[in-house]
Coordinates of C-alpha atoms in Angstrom, one line a residue:
M27 CA 15.9 -26.5 -5.3
S28 CA 17.3 -22.8 -6.4
K29 CA 19.7 -21.4 -3.8
I30 CA 19.9 -17.8 -3.6
S31 CA 23.5 -16.3 -5.6
S32 CA 23.1 -12.4 -4.8
L33 CA 21.0 -10.2 -5.2
E34 CA 21.3 -6.9 -6.8
V35 CA 19.0 -3.5 -5.5
F36 CA 18.3 -0.7 -8.0
E37 CA 17.3 3.2 -6.0
A38 CA 14.8 4.6 -8.9
K39 CA 14.5 8.4 -8.2
I40 CA 12.0 9.9 -10.7
P41 CA 10.9 13.2 -10.0
L42 CA 7.1 14.0 -10.3
P43 CA 5.9 16.2 -12.7
E44 CA 4.6 18.4 -10.1
P45 CA 5.2 18.9 -6.6
V46 CA 2.7 16.6 -4.4
L47 CA 0.5 17.7 -0.7
V48 CA 1.0 14.5 0.7
G49 CA -0.8 15.5 4.2
S50 CA 1.1 18.3 5.3
T51 CA 4.2 16.7 3.6
V52 CA 4.9 18.4 0.1
F53 CA 6.6 15.8 -2.5
K54 CA 8.4 16.5 -5.7
V55 CA 10.6 13.1 -6.6
R56 CA 9.1 9.1 -5.6
T57 CA 12.0 6.9 -5.3
Y58 CA 11.6 3.0 -5.0
T59 CA 13.4 0.3 -3.9
V60 CA 14.1 -2.7 -6.7
V61 CA 16.0 -5.7 -5.0
K62 CA 16.3 -8.3 -8.0
V63 CA 17.1 -12.0 -6.1
I64 CA 19.7 -14.2 -8.6
C65 CA 19.6 -17.8 -7.9
S66 CA 22.3 -20.1 -9.1
D67 CA 20.4 -22.1 -11.8
G68 CA 19.6 -18.7 -13.5
L69 CA 16.5 -18.2 -11.9
E70 CA 15.5 -14.4 -10.4
G71 CA 12.7 -13.1 -8.6
I72 CA 12.0 -9.4 -8.1
G73 CA 10.6 -6.7 -5.3
Y74 CA 9.9 -3.4 -4.1
C75 CA 9.6 -1.0 -2.0
Y76 CA 8.9 2.4 -1.2
S77 CA 12.1 3.9 0.6
R78 CA 10.6 7.4 0.7
G79 CA 14.7 8.8 0.9
L80 CA 16.0 6.2 3.8
P81 CA 18.6 3.8 2.8
I82 CA 17.4 0.7 2.3
K83 CA 18.7 -0.2 -0.9
E84 CA 22.7 0.0 1.6
I85 CA 19.7 -1.9 4.3
I86 CA 19.4 -5.1 1.8
L87 CA 23.1 -5.3 0.1
N88 CA 25.1 -4.6 3.9
M89 CA 22.4 -6.5 6.1
I90 CA 20.0 -8.5 4.6
A91 CA 21.8 -10.0 1.1
P92 CA 24.9 -11.7 4.0
V93 CA 22.3 -13.7 5.9
V94 CA 19.8 -14.5 2.8
V95 CA 22.5 -15.7 -0.1
G96 CA 23.2 -19.1 0.0
K97 CA 19.2 -20.3 1.0
E98 CA 16.9 -22.4 -0.6
I99 CA 14.2 -19.4 -2.3
E100 CA 11.3 -22.2 -0.8
K101 CA 12.2 -21.6 2.2
S102 CA 11.0 -18.6 2.2
E103 CA 9.9 -18.5 5.9
E104 CA 12.7 -19.9 7.3
I105 CA 15.2 -16.6 5.7
R106 CA 13.0 -13.9 6.6
A107 CA 13.2 -15.2 10.9
E108 CA 16.8 -16.2 10.3
V109 CA 17.1 -12.2 8.8
L110 CA 14.8 -10.7 12.0
A111 CA 16.9 -13.0 14.4
T112 CA 20.2 -11.6 13.4
Y113 CA 19.2 -7.9 13.5
W114 CA 17.1 -8.1 16.1
H115 CA 17.7 -5.0 18.0
S116 CA 16.3 -3.1 14.0
A117 CA 13.7 -5.9 13.2
E118 CA 10.6 -4.1 14.4
H119 CA 11.2 -0.8 12.7
G120 CA 10.2 0.3 10.1
T121 CA 12.7 1.0 7.5
F122 CA 14.1 -1.9 8.1
T123 CA 11.1 -4.1 7.2
A124 CA 10.4 -2.8 4.3
A125 CA 14.7 -3.6 3.4
V126 CA 12.8 -7.2 4.3
S127 CA 9.3 -6.9 2.6
A128 CA 11.1 -6.3 -0.6
V129 CA 13.4 -9.1 -0.3
D130 CA 11.1 -11.8 0.6
I131 CA 8.3 -10.5 -1.9
A132 CA 11.1 -10.8 -5.1
I133 CA 12.1 -14.7 -3.2
W134 CA 8.3 -15.1 -3.8
D135 CA 8.6 -14.1 -7.5
A136 CA 11.0 -16.4 -7.3
I137 CA 9.1 -19.0 -5.8
G138 CA 6.1 -18.6 -8.4
K139 CA 8.3 -18.7 -11.7
A140 CA 10.1 -21.9 -10.6
R141 CA 6.1 -23.5 -9.7
N142 CA 5.3 -22.3 -13.2
K143 CA 2.6 -20.5 -10.4
S144 CA 0.9 -16.8 -10.1
V145 CA 2.2 -15.7 -6.2
A146 CA -2.1 -16.2 -6.0
Q147 CA -2.6 -19.2 -7.3
I148 CA 0.5 -20.6 -4.7
L149 CA -1.5 -19.0 -1.9
G150 CA -4.7 -20.4 -2.6
Q151 CA -6.6 -18.7 -5.1
K152 CA -10.1 -17.2 -3.7
H153 CA -11.0 -14.3 -6.1
D154 CA -11.0 -13.7 -9.9
Q155 CA -11.7 -10.2 -9.9
L156 CA -11.4 -7.7 -8.1
S157 CA -12.7 -4.1 -7.6
V158 CA -11.2 -1.0 -6.4
S159 CA -11.2 1.7 -4.4
Y160 CA -9.7 4.7 -6.8
V161 CA -7.5 7.3 -5.2
I162 CA -8.0 10.6 -5.0
G163 CA -7.2 14.4 -4.4
Y164 CA -4.0 14.5 -3.6
K165 CA -3.1 18.0 -5.5
Y166 CA -6.2 20.8 -4.5
G167 CA -6.2 23.6 -7.0
S168 CA -7.4 26.4 -6.2
D169 CA -11.8 24.9 -7.4
E170 CA -12.9 21.2 -7.5
S171 CA -12.6 21.7 -10.7
G172 CA -9.4 19.0 -11.2
L173 CA -11.0 16.9 -9.0
I174 CA -14.5 16.5 -10.4
A175 CA -12.2 16.0 -14.1
D176 CA -10.6 13.1 -12.2
V177 CA -13.5 11.8 -10.8
D178 CA -15.6 12.1 -13.8
R179 CA -12.5 10.0 -15.8
A180 CA -12.6 7.1 -13.1
I181 CA -16.4 6.9 -13.3
S182 CA -16.1 6.6 -17.0
K183 CA -13.3 3.3 -16.5
G184 CA -16.3 1.9 -14.1
V185 CA -15.3 2.6 -10.6
K186 CA -18.1 3.2 -7.9
N187 CA -16.0 3.5 -4.9
F188 CA -13.3 6.1 -4.1
K189 CA -10.7 7.3 -0.9
L190 CA -10.6 11.3 -0.9
V191 CA -7.1 12.9 0.6
V192 CA -8.1 15.2 3.1
G193 CA -6.2 17.9 6.3
A194 CA -4.3 19.9 4.0
G195 CA -7.1 22.0 3.6
T196 CA -9.8 23.3 5.9
P197 CA -12.4 20.6 7.1
E198 CA -14.8 23.3 4.8
R199 CA -12.8 22.7 1.6
D200 CA -13.1 18.9 2.2
A201 CA -16.5 18.2 2.8
K202 CA -16.6 20.6 -0.2
R203 CA -15.0 18.1 -2.3
M204 CA -16.0 14.9 -0.4
K205 CA -19.5 16.4 -1.9
A206 CA -18.3 17.1 -5.2
I207 CA -17.8 12.9 -5.7
R208 CA -21.2 12.7 -3.8
D209 CA -22.7 14.4 -6.1
R210 CA -21.2 12.2 -8.7
I211 CA -21.4 8.6 -8.2
G212 CA -24.7 8.7 -6.2
D213 CA -26.1 6.9 -3.0
T214 CA -24.2 3.5 -3.4
G215 CA -20.7 4.7 -3.6
R216 CA -18.4 4.2 -0.6
I217 CA -15.7 7.2 -0.7
G218 CA -13.3 6.6 2.6
A219 CA -10.9 9.8 3.3
D220 CA -7.6 9.9 3.9
A221 CA -6.2 12.3 6.7
F222 CA -2.1 11.2 6.4
R223 CA -2.1 11.4 10.6
S224 CA -2.7 15.5 9.7
F225 CA -5.7 16.7 12.3
K226 CA -4.0 18.3 15.2
D227 CA -5.8 16.5 18.2
V228 CA -8.6 15.0 18.9
D229 CA -10.7 18.2 19.0
D230 CA -9.7 19.0 15.5
A231 CA -10.4 15.6 13.9
T232 CA -14.5 15.9 15.2
T233 CA -14.7 19.1 13.4
R234 CA -12.6 17.7 10.4
V235 CA -14.3 14.3 10.6
N236 CA -19.2 15.8 11.5
E237 CA -18.5 17.6 8.1
L238 CA -17.4 15.4 6.5
Q239 CA -19.7 12.8 7.6
K240 CA -22.7 14.6 6.0
Y241 CA -21.8 12.9 2.8
D242 CA -22.1 9.5 4.3
L243 CA -18.2 8.9 5.2
A244 CA -17.2 4.6 5.0
F245 CA -14.7 5.7 7.3
L246 CA -11.7 8.0 8.0
E247 CA -8.0 7.1 7.9
D248 CA -5.0 7.7 9.9
P249 CA -6.4 10.6 11.5
F250 CA -3.1 10.1 14.1
M251 CA -0.2 7.7 13.9
E252 CA -0.3 4.0 15.5
S253 CA 0.9 4.8 18.0
Q254 CA -2.1 7.4 19.4
G255 CA -4.5 4.8 19.5
E256 CA -6.4 6.5 22.4
E257 CA -7.1 9.2 20.4
V258 CA -8.7 7.1 17.7
V259 CA -10.8 5.6 20.1
E260 CA -12.1 8.8 21.2
L261 CA -12.6 10.0 18.3
R262 CA -14.5 6.7 17.6
K263 CA -17.0 8.1 20.6
R264 CA -17.4 11.2 19.9
T265 CA -18.5 10.8 16.2
G266 CA -19.1 7.2 15.6
V267 CA -16.2 7.1 12.6
Q268 CA -15.0 3.9 11.3
V269 CA -10.8 4.5 11.3
A270 CA -8.5 2.6 9.2
V271 CA -5.3 2.5 10.5
G272 CA -2.0 0.0 10.0
E273 CA -0.3 0.9 6.3
S274 CA 2.7 2.0 8.7
Q275 CA 2.8 -1.3 11.3
F276 CA 5.4 -4.1 10.8
G277 CA 5.0 -7.0 11.6
H278 CA 1.8 -8.6 11.9
R279 CA 2.1 -8.5 15.6
G280 CA 1.7 -4.6 15.6
I281 CA -1.9 -5.0 13.6
A282 CA -2.2 -7.8 16.3
N283 CA -2.4 -5.8 19.2
L284 CA -3.8 -2.8 17.2
V285 CA -6.9 -4.9 16.3
R286 CA -6.8 -6.0 20.5
H287 CA -7.2 -2.4 21.7
K288 CA -9.7 -2.0 19.0
Y289 CA -7.8 1.1 17.4
V290 CA -8.9 0.3 14.5
D291 CA -12.7 -0.4 12.6
L292 CA -10.7 -1.0 9.0
V293 CA -6.9 -3.0 9.0
R294 CA -4.5 -1.4 6.3
V295 CA -1.5 -3.6 5.9
D296 CA 1.0 -2.4 3.0
A297 CA 3.3 -6.2 2.3
L298 CA 5.4 -3.3 1.2
V299 CA 5.9 -2.7 4.8
V300 CA 4.7 -5.6 7.0
G301 CA 7.4 -7.6 6.3
G302 CA 6.0 -9.7 3.3
V303 CA 3.9 -12.0 2.0
N304 CA 3.2 -14.8 4.2
E305 CA 3.0 -11.1 7.3
F306 CA 0.5 -9.6 4.9
L307 CA -2.0 -12.7 5.2
L308 CA -1.2 -13.4 9.2
S309 CA -2.4 -9.9 8.9
A310 CA -5.3 -11.0 7.5
A311 CA -6.3 -13.5 9.4
I312 CA -5.8 -11.5 12.8
A313 CA -8.2 -9.1 10.8
S314 CA -10.8 -12.0 10.2
E315 CA -10.5 -12.9 13.6
S316 CA -11.9 -9.9 15.1
G317 CA -15.0 -9.4 11.7
M318 CA -12.5 -6.7 10.6
R319 CA -12.1 -6.1 6.2
V320 CA -8.4 -5.4 5.1
S321 CA -7.8 -2.6 3.2
T322 CA -4.7 -2.8 0.9
H323 CA -2.1 0.3 0.5
I324 CA -1.7 0.9 -3.5
H325 CA 1.2 -1.0 -4.5
S326 CA -1.6 -2.7 -6.6
E327 CA 0.4 -4.8 -9.1
V328 CA 1.7 -7.0 -6.0
H329 CA -1.4 -6.6 -3.5
V330 CA -3.8 -7.9 -6.3
Q331 CA -1.9 -11.5 -6.4
L332 CA -2.2 -11.4 -1.5
A333 CA -6.1 -9.9 -1.5
A334 CA -7.2 -12.8 -4.7
A335 CA -6.0 -15.3 -1.9
I336 CA -8.3 -13.7 1.8
N337 CA -11.8 -13.1 2.1
N338 CA -11.7 -10.1 3.9
L339 CA -10.8 -7.4 1.4
D340 CA -12.2 -4.2 2.5
L341 CA -15.8 -4.0 0.4
G342 CA -14.4 -0.5 -1.8
G343 CA -12.5 -3.1 -2.9
L344 CA -8.4 -3.1 -3.7
E345 CA -6.8 0.4 -3.6
Y346 CA -5.8 2.1 -6.6
M347 CA -4.4 5.1 -7.8
D348 CA -4.5 5.5 -11.2
P349 CA -0.7 5.9 -13.3
V350 CA -3.2 9.3 -15.5
L351 CA -3.1 11.2 -12.2
N352 CA 1.3 11.4 -12.3
I353 CA 1.1 10.7 -7.8
D354 CA 2.5 7.1 -7.5
L355 CA 5.1 6.3 -11.0
V356 CA 5.8 3.2 -10.3
H357 CA 4.3 2.8 -13.6
L358 CA 7.2 3.9 -15.2
L359 CA 9.7 1.3 -14.6
I360 CA 6.6 -1.4 -15.8
N361 CA 6.0 -2.4 -18.7
N362 CA 2.5 -3.9 -17.6
P363 CA 0.6 -2.5 -15.3
L364 CA -2.5 -3.6 -14.4
K365 CA -5.6 -1.9 -16.5
L366 CA -8.6 -1.7 -15.1
E367 CA -12.0 -2.9 -16.9
N368 CA -15.7 -2.2 -16.1
G369 CA -14.3 -1.4 -12.8
I370 CA -12.2 -4.0 -11.5
F371 CA -9.2 -6.0 -11.7
H372 CA -8.9 -9.5 -13.9
I373 CA -6.2 -11.4 -11.6
P374 CA -2.9 -11.3 -13.4
N375 CA -1.8 -15.2 -13.8
E376 CA 1.5 -15.4 -15.2
P377 CA 4.5 -17.0 -13.0
G378 CA 5.3 -14.9 -9.8
F379 CA 3.8 -11.7 -9.0
G380 CA 3.6 -11.1 -13.3
I381 CA 5.1 -7.7 -13.3
D382 CA 7.8 -6.9 -16.4
W383 CA 9.9 -4.2 -15.4
N384 CA 11.5 -2.2 -17.7
W385 CA 15.3 -2.4 -16.9
E386 CA 15.6 0.1 -19.1
A387 CA 13.6 2.7 -17.2
V388 CA 14.9 1.0 -13.3
N389 CA 19.0 2.0 -14.3
R390 CA 17.9 5.2 -15.8
Y391 CA 16.6 6.7 -12.5
S392 CA 18.9 5.1 -10.7
A393 CA 21.5 6.1 -12.0
S394 CA 20.3 9.5 -12.5

């Protein structure tokens, strides 16, 4: 049985080619914490998470590593439970849970390699391929020409469903941008909108939603913080909009709270935040028990394995941020980013998560 002998952690900081507007926040760099779990028999597993400038590396090295070293990788849930029990005072806070998630994903990657199976296969793979929901619209520009070019490129790859970033401009401008997508995909494709918690209040949100609904809005993501569930209820009451929240929620109990109080219609789950593999599956099961579907949060190379093991993925498909858009830059750290084939992903069957990390790039961006 493989036992963990050490952890290596890299903080890769990659400058964006140009600043990106996310809601009302401007990003100039993407930061990723990459974790290597090394076992005494030479087996290695790799995981990662967004660090967003937070001290994830220090949390892993100073808090998590002393607990997990010496543990058997096959006991991933016991490891996670012991880490959370040891640091109960921080266990349900996003920064700490992101660190736990990265380590858990690395452990599952090692488990897959030890068994010579993909994570999806270990979890009881239900699907061989998944359609995609194509994330678009981070760059506003002075008109819609850039957005239209990106949409047309996605359509040429077989994409039918989109998620549009909104909230940085006026309601009328966002509606115009959504119309540009609808005009190109016709009546059958789904379009969701991601507000990045940028709406001022329910009145502002109502005005914006009413504009977007003119073009068959499938769902609205993150109009407010997850803790503002009552505002979600009021917005749904006024507009009938389906609301997607949860990607920043830590642990399946947090997801269950959103579901129980009807603060969500489409459950957003990010395995790199929620606590790792089993927390993702538990969250998906909670959604399923209430007749809800799950929407993943980018990180396609990880989520493709997990989404292949559930039956209630969002009808739009696996969320995908195309490397050509240069918004999420994790593709610069790996040698085999997922590739679209006629609008779908085939589930990789390499052991673990099947990610071939480019260690020269990881080290170079970490050193910088």
